[in-house]
Tab-separated table of C-alpha atoms in Angstrom:
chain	number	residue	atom	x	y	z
A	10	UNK	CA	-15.973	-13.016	18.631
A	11	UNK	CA	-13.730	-15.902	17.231
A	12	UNK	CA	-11.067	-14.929	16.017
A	13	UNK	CA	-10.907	-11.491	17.698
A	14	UNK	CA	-7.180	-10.716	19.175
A	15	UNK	CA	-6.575	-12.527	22.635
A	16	UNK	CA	-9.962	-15.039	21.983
A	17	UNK	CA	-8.108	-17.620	23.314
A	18	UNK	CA	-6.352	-15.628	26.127
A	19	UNK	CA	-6.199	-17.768	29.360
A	20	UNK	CA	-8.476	-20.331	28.025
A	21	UNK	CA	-7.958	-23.820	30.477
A	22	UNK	CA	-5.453	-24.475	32.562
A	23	UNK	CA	-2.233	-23.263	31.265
A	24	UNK	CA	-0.069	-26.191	30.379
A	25	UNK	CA	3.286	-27.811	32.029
A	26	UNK	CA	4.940	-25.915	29.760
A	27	UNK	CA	3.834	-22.131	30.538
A	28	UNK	CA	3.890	-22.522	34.481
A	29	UNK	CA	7.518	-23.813	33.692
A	30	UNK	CA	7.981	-20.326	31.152
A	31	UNK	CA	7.058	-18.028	33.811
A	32	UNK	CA	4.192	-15.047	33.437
A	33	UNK	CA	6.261	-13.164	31.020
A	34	UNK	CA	6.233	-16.114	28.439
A	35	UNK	CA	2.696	-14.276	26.329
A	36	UNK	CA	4.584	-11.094	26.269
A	37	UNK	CA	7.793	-13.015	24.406
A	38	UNK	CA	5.634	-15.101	22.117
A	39	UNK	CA	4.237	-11.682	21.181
A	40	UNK	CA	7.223	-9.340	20.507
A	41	UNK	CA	9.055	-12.917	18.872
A	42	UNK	CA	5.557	-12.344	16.379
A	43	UNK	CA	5.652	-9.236	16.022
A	44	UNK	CA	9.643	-9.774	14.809
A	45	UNK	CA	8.924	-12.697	12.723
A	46	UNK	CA	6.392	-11.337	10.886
A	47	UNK	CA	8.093	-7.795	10.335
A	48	UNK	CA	11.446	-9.713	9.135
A	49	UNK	CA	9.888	-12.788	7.373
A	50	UNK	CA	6.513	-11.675	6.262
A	51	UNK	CA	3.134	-13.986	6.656
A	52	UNK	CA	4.099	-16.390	4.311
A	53	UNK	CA	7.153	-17.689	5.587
A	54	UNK	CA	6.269	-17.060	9.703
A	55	UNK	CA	5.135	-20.401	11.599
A	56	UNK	CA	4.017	-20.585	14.918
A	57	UNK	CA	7.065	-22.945	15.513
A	58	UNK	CA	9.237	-20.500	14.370
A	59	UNK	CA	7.839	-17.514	16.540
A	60	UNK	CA	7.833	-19.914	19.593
A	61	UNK	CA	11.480	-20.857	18.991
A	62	UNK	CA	12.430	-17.371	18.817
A	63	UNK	CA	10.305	-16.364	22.226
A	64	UNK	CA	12.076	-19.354	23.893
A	65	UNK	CA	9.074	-21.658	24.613
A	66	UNK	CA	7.002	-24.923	23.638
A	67	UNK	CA	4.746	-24.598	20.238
A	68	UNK	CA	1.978	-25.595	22.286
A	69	UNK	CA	2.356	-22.769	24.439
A	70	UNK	CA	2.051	-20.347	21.762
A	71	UNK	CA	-1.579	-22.385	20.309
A	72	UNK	CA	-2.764	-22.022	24.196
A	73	UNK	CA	-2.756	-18.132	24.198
A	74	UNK	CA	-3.439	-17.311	20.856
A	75	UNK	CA	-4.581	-20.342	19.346
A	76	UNK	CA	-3.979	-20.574	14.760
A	77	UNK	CA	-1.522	-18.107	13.153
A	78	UNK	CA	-3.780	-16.154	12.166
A	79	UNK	CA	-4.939	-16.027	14.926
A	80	UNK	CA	-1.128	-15.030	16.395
A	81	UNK	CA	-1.011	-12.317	13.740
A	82	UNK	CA	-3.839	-10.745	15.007
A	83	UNK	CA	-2.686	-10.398	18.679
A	84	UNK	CA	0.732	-8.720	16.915
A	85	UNK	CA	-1.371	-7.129	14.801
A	86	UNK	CA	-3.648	-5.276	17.739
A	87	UNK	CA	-0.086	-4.880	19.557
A	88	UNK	CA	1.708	-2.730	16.709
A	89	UNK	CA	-1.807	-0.823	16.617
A	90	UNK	CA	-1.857	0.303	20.439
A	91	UNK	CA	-0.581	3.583	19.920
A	92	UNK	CA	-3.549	4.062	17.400
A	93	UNK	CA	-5.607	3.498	20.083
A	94	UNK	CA	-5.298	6.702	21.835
A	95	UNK	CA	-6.663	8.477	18.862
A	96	UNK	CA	-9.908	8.856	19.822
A	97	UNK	CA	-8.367	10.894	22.508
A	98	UNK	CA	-6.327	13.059	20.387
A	99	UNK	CA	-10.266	13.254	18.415
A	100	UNK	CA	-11.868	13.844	21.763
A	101	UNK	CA	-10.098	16.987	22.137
A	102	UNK	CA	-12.958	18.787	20.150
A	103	UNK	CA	-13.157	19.560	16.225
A	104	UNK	CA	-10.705	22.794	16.611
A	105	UNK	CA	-7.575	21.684	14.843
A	106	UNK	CA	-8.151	18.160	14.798
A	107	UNK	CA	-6.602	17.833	11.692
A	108	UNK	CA	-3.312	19.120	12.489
A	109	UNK	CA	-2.948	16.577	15.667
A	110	UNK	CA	-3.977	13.501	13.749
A	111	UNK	CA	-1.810	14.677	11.044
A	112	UNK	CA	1.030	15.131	13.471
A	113	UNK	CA	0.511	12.141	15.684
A	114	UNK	CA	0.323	10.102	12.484
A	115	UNK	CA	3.537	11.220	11.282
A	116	UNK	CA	5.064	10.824	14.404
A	117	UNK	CA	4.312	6.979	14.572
A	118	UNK	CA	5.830	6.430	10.419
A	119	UNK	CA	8.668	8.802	11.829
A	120	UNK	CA	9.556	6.607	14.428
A	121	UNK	CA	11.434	3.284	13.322
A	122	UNK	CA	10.391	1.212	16.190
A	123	UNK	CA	6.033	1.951	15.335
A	124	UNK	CA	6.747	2.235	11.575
A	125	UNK	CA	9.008	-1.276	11.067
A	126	UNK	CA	5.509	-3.456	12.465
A	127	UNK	CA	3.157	-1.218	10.341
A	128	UNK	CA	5.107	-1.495	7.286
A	129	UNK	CA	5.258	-5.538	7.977
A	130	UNK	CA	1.325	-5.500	8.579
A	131	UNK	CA	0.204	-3.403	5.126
A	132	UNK	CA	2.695	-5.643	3.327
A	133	UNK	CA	1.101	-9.023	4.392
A	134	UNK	CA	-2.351	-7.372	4.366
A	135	UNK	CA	-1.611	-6.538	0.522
A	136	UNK	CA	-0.564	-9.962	-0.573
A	137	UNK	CA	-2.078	-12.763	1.642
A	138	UNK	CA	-6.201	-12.667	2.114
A	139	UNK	CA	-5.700	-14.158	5.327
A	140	UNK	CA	-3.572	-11.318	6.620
A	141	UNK	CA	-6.303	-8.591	4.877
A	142	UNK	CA	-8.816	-10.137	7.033
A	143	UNK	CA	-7.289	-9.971	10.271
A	144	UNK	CA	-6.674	-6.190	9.207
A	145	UNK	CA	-9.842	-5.483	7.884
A	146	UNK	CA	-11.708	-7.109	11.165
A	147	UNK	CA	-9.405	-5.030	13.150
A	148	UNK	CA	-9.083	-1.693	11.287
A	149	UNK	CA	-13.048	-2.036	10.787
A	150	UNK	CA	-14.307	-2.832	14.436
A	151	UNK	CA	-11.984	-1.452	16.284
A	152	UNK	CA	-9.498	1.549	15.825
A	153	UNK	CA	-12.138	3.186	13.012
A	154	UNK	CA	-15.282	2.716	14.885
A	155	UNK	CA	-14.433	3.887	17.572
A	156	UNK	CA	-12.695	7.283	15.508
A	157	UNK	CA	-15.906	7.568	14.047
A	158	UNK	CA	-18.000	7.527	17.371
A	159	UNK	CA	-16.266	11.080	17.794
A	160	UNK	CA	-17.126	12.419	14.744
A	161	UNK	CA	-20.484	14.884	14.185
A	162	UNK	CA	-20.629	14.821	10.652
A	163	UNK	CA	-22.404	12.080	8.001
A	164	UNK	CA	-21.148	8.970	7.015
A	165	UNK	CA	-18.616	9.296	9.855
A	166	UNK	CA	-16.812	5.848	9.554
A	167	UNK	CA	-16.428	6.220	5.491
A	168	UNK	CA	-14.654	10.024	6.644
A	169	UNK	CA	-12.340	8.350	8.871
A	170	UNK	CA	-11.625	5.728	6.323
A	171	UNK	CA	-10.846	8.691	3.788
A	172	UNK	CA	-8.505	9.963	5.895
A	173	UNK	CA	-6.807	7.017	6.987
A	174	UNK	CA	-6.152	6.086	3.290
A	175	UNK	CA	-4.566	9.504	3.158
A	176	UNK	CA	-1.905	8.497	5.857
A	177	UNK	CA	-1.312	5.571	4.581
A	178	UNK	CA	-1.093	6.164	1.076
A	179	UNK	CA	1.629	9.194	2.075
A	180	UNK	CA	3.522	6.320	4.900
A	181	UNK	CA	4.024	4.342	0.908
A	182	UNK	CA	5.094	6.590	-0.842
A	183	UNK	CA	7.496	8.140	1.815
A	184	UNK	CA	8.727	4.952	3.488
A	185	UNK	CA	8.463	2.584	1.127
A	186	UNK	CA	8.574	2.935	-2.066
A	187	UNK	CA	10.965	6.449	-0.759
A	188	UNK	CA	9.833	8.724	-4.010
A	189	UNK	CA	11.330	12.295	-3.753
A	190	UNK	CA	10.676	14.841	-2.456
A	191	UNK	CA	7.950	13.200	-0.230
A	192	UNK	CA	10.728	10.872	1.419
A	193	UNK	CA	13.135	13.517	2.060
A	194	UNK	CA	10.791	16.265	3.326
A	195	UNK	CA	10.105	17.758	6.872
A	196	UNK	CA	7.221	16.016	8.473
A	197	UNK	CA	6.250	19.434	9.719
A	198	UNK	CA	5.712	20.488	5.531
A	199	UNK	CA	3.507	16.970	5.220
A	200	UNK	CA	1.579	18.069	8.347
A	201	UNK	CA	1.090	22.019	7.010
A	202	UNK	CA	-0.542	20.430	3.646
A	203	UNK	CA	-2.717	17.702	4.676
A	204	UNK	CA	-3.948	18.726	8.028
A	205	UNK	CA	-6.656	20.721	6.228
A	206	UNK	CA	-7.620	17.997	4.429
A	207	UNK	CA	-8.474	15.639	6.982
A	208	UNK	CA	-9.799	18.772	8.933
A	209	UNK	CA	-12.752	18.793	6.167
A	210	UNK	CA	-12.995	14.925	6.344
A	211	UNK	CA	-13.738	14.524	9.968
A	212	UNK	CA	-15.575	18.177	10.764
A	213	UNK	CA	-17.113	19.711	7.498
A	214	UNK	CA	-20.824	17.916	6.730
B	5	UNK	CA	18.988	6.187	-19.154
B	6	UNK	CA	20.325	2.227	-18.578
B	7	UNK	CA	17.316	0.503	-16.681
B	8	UNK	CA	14.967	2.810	-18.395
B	9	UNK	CA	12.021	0.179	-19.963
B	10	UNK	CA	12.593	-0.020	-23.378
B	11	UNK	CA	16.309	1.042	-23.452
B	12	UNK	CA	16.980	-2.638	-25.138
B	13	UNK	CA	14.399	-2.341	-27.734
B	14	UNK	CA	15.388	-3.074	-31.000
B	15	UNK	CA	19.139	-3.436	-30.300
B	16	UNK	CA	21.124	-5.314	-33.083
B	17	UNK	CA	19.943	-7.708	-35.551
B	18	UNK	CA	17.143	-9.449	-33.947
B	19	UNK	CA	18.425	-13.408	-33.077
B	20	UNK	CA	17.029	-16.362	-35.194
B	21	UNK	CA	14.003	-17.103	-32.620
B	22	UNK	CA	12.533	-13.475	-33.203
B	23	UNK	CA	12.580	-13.786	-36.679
B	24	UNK	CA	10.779	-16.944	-36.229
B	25	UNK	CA	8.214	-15.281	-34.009
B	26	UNK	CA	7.124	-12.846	-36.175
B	27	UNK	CA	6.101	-9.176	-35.577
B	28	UNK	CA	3.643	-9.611	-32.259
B	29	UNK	CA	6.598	-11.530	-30.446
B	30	UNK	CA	7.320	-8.014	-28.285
B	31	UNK	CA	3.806	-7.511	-27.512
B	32	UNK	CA	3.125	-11.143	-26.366
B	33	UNK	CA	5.981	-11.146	-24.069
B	34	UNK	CA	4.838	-7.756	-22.874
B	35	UNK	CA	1.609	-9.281	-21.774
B	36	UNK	CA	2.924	-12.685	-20.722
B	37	UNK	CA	5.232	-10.430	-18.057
B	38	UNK	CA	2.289	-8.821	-17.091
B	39	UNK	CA	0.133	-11.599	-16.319
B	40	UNK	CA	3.030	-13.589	-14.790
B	41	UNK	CA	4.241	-10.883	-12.481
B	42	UNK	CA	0.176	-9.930	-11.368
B	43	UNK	CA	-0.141	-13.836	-10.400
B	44	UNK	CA	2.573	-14.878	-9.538
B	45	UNK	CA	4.251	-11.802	-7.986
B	46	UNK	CA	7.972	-10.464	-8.029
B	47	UNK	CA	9.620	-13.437	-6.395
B	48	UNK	CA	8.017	-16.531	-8.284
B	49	UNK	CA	8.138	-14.602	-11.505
B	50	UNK	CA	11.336	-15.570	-14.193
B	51	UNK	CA	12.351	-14.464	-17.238
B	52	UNK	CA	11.624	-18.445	-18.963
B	53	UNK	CA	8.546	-18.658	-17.153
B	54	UNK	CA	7.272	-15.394	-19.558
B	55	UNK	CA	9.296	-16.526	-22.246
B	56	UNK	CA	7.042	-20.164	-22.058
B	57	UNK	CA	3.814	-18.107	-21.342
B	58	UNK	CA	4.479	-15.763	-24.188
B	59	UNK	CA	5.319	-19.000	-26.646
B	60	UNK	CA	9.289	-17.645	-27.112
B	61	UNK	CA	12.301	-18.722	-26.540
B	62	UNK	CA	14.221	-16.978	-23.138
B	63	UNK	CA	16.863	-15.418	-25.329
B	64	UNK	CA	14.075	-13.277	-27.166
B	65	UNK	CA	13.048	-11.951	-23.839
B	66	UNK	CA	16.367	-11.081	-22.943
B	67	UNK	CA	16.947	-9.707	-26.335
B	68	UNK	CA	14.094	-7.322	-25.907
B	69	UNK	CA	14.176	-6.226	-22.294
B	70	UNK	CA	17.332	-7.569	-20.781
B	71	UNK	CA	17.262	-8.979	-17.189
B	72	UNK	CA	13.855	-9.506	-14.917
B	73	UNK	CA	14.172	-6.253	-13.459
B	74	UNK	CA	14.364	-4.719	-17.208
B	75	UNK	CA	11.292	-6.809	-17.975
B	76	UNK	CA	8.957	-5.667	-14.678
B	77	UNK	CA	10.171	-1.968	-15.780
B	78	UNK	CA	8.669	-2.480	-19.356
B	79	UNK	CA	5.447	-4.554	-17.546
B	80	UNK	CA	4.899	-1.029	-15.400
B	81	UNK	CA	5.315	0.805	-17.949
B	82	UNK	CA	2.362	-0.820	-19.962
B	83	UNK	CA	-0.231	-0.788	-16.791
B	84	UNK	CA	0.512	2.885	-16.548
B	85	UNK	CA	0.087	3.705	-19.977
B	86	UNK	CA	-3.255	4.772	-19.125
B	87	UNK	CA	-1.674	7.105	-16.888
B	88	UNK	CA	0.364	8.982	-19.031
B	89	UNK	CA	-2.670	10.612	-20.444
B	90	UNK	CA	-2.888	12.660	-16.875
B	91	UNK	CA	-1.018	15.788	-18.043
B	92	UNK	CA	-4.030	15.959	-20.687
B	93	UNK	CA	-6.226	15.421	-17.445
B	94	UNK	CA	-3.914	18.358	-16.097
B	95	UNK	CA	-4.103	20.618	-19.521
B	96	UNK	CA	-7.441	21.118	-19.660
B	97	UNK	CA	-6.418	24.119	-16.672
B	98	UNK	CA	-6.986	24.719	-13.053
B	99	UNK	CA	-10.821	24.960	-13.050
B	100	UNK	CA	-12.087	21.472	-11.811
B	101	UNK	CA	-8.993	19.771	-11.904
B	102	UNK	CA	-9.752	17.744	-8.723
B	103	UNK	CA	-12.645	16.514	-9.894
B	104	UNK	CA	-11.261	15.440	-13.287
B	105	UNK	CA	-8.473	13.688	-11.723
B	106	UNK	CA	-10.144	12.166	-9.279
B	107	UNK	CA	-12.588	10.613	-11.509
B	108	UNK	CA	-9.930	9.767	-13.683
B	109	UNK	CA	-8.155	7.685	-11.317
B	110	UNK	CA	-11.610	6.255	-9.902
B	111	UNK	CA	-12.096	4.802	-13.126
B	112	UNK	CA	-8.663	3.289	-13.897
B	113	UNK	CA	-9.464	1.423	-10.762
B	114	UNK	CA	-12.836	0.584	-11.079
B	115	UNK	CA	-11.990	-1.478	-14.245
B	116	UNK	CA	-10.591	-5.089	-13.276
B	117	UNK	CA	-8.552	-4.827	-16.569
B	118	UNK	CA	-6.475	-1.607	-15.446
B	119	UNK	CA	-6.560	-2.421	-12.044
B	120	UNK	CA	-5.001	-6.355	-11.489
B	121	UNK	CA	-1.544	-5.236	-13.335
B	122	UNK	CA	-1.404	-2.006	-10.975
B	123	UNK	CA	-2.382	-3.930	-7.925
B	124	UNK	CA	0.465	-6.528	-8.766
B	125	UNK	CA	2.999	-3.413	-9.094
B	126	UNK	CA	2.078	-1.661	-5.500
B	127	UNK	CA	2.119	-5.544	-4.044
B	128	UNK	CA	5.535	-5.958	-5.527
B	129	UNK	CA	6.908	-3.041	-4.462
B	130	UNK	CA	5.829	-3.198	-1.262
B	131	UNK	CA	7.786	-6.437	-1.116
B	132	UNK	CA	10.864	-5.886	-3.223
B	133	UNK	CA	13.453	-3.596	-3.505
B	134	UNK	CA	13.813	-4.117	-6.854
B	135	UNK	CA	10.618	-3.747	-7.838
B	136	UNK	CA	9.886	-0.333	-5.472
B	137	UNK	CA	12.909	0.861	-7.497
B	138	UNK	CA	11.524	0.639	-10.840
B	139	UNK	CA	7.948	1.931	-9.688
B	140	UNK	CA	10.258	4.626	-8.049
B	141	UNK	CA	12.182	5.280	-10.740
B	142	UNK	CA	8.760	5.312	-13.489
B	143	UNK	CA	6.772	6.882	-11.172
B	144	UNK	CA	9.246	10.052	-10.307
B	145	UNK	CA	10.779	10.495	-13.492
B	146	UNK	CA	8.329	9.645	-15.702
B	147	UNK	CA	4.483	10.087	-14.661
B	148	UNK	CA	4.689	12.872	-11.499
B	149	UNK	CA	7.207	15.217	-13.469
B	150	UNK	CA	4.864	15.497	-16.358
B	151	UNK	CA	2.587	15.976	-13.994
B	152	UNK	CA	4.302	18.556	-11.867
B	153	UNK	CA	5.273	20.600	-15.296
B	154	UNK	CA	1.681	21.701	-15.783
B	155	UNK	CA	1.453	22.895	-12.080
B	156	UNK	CA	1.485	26.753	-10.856
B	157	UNK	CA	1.817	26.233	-7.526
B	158	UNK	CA	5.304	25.990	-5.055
B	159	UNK	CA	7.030	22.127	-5.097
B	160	UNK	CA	4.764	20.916	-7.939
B	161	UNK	CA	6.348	17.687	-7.610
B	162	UNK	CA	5.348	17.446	-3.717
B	163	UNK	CA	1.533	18.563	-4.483
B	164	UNK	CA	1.124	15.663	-7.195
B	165	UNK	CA	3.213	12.849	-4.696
B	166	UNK	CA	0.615	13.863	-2.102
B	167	UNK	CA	-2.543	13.414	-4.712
B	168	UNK	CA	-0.802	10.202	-5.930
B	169	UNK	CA	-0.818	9.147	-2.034
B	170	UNK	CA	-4.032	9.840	-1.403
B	171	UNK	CA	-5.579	7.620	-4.531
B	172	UNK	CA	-3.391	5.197	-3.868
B	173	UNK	CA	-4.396	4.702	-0.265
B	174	UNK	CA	-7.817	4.662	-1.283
B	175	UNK	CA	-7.374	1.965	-3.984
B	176	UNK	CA	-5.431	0.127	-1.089
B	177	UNK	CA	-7.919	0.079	1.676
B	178	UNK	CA	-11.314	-0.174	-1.033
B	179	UNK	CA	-9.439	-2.595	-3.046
B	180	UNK	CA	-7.200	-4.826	-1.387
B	181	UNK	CA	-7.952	-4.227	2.371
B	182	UNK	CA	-12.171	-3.959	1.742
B	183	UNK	CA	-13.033	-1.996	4.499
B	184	UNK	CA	-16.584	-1.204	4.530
B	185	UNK	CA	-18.437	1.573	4.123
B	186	UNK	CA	-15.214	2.417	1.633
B	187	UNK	CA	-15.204	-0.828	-0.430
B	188	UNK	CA	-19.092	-0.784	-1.301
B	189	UNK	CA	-19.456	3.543	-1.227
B	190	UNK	CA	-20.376	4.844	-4.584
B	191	UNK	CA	-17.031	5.826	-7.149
B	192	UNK	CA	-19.141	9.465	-7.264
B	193	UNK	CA	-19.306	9.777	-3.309
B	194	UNK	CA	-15.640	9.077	-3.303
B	195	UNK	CA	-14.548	11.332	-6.097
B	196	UNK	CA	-16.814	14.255	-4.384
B	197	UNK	CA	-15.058	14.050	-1.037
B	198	UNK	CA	-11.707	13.718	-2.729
B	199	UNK	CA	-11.752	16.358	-5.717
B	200	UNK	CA	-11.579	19.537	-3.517
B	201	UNK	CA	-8.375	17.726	-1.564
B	202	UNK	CA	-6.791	16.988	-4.993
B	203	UNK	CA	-7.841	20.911	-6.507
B	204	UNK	CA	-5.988	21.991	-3.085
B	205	UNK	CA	-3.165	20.455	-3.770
B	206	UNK	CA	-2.793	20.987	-7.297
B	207	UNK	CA	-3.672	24.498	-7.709
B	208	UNK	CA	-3.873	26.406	-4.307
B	209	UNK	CA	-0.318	28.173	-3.388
């Protein structure tokens, strides 16, 4: 598991430094991450720069989470937490499971304060390998595995992936690269068109 | 139509260094821009970096295509060439459209020589303004409206932004992300879950 998220959680003794920052010094260094690499992108975050901003000792920051990489993953698997709950919105049974995921999908890109660390992940998954890695390790073993343990039809994980591409093909198009009339239009008209599609992904064999 | 790749060609009485260059100067710049911009990216990329590549002086460049921006516009418009041929894709009518397409776009991406200049454009987009203008600017006036013309169905324009999403995530997470099963799954599995998504969309009111 090296080089899973929160690997080097708690490893040791804490040093001087974190009994001095207090218990809520991991939860800084994390949102200062999450901020640095949403504002500066991978390239030009450091770990000195993300502990400056969360207020504490570099070394602090390589005791929890160890490499930057290895700091971008923890930010990554925070900005992903509301993902996590989609295997709930999945277990609710195959009737109209394509108009929730649709829904709760838009509903994270629609709100500015899920969509800003998204946005900042895909960017710095699409132009360092580093950053692709930690996304791919994540996306892969975690959030679509465990969609696919839900699903009852073949090839489960390579459905899910289909219709994850979907979302995230519409969140560029909308968000960033804003082409009209996709920016502009009601989430409610994105959710009416492609809730049937991922309907067929993840229930028709 | 200032900004519009191309709008500078030809302008005036060519300037000595042209003359000099001969004939295939235009078409070596062309494809010194694109190499420079799919290696080096947006940012690093300048206007005498392609004029050295391209064996010109800067002035030519500037001659031809005006500023950087004007330059990446005339780049994107190249790697999409292939594109443009969608409407005859489209023309061909309604029956099997979705698979067409989908096979079509498969393909573009499936060849390293198509895909590393379109791979460069979504990265730079995704990571400057500038650059998500031009794509924004080709993309909507250019390749979905020609698109949209040949469509029967209500907000043509909206049905071929949300196939365009769809490919592109795709291309994204096989591509550039590599998630597996996606990355290693047959082009003909792929284009047979995502043809009767793209026939929805294209032809079903």
């Amino acid at each position: 598991m090296s080089g899973t998220p929160g690997a080097r959680r708690g490893r040791g003794r804490p040093p001087a430094s974190e009994r001095a920052e207090g218990p809520g010094a991991r939860e800084r260094i994390l949102e200062a991450a999450r901020s640095e690499f949403a504002e500066r992108g991978y390239d030009k975050t450091s770990v000195r720069g993300i502990a400056k901003a969360a207020g504490v000792d570099a070394a602090l920051v390589h005791h929890y989470f160890g490499t930057k990489d290895e700091v971008f993953a923890a930010a990554v698997e925070v900005s992903f937490e509301p993902a996590l709950i989609i295997p709930a919105v999945l277990g609710a049974g195959p009737e109209g499971i394509g108009e929730r995921l649709a829904r709760y999908f838009i509903g994270v890109w629609e709100n500015p304060a899920t969509r800003a660390p998204l946005l900042a992940i895909i960017r710095s998954a699409l132009t360092h390998e580093a950053a692709a890695k930690v996304l791919r390790g994540f996306v892969l073993r975690r959030l679509l595995e465990r969609v696919a343990a839900d699903l009852a039809v073949p090839d489960p994980k390579f459905r899910a992936e289909l219709a994850a591409s979907h979302m995230i093909g519409i969140a560029i198009l909308r968000y960033v690269i804003q082409v009209e009339p996709l920016a502009s239009a009601d989430p409610e008209e994105i959710v009416a068109m492609v809730a049937p599609t991922l309907q067929r992904y993840l229930t028709e064999a």
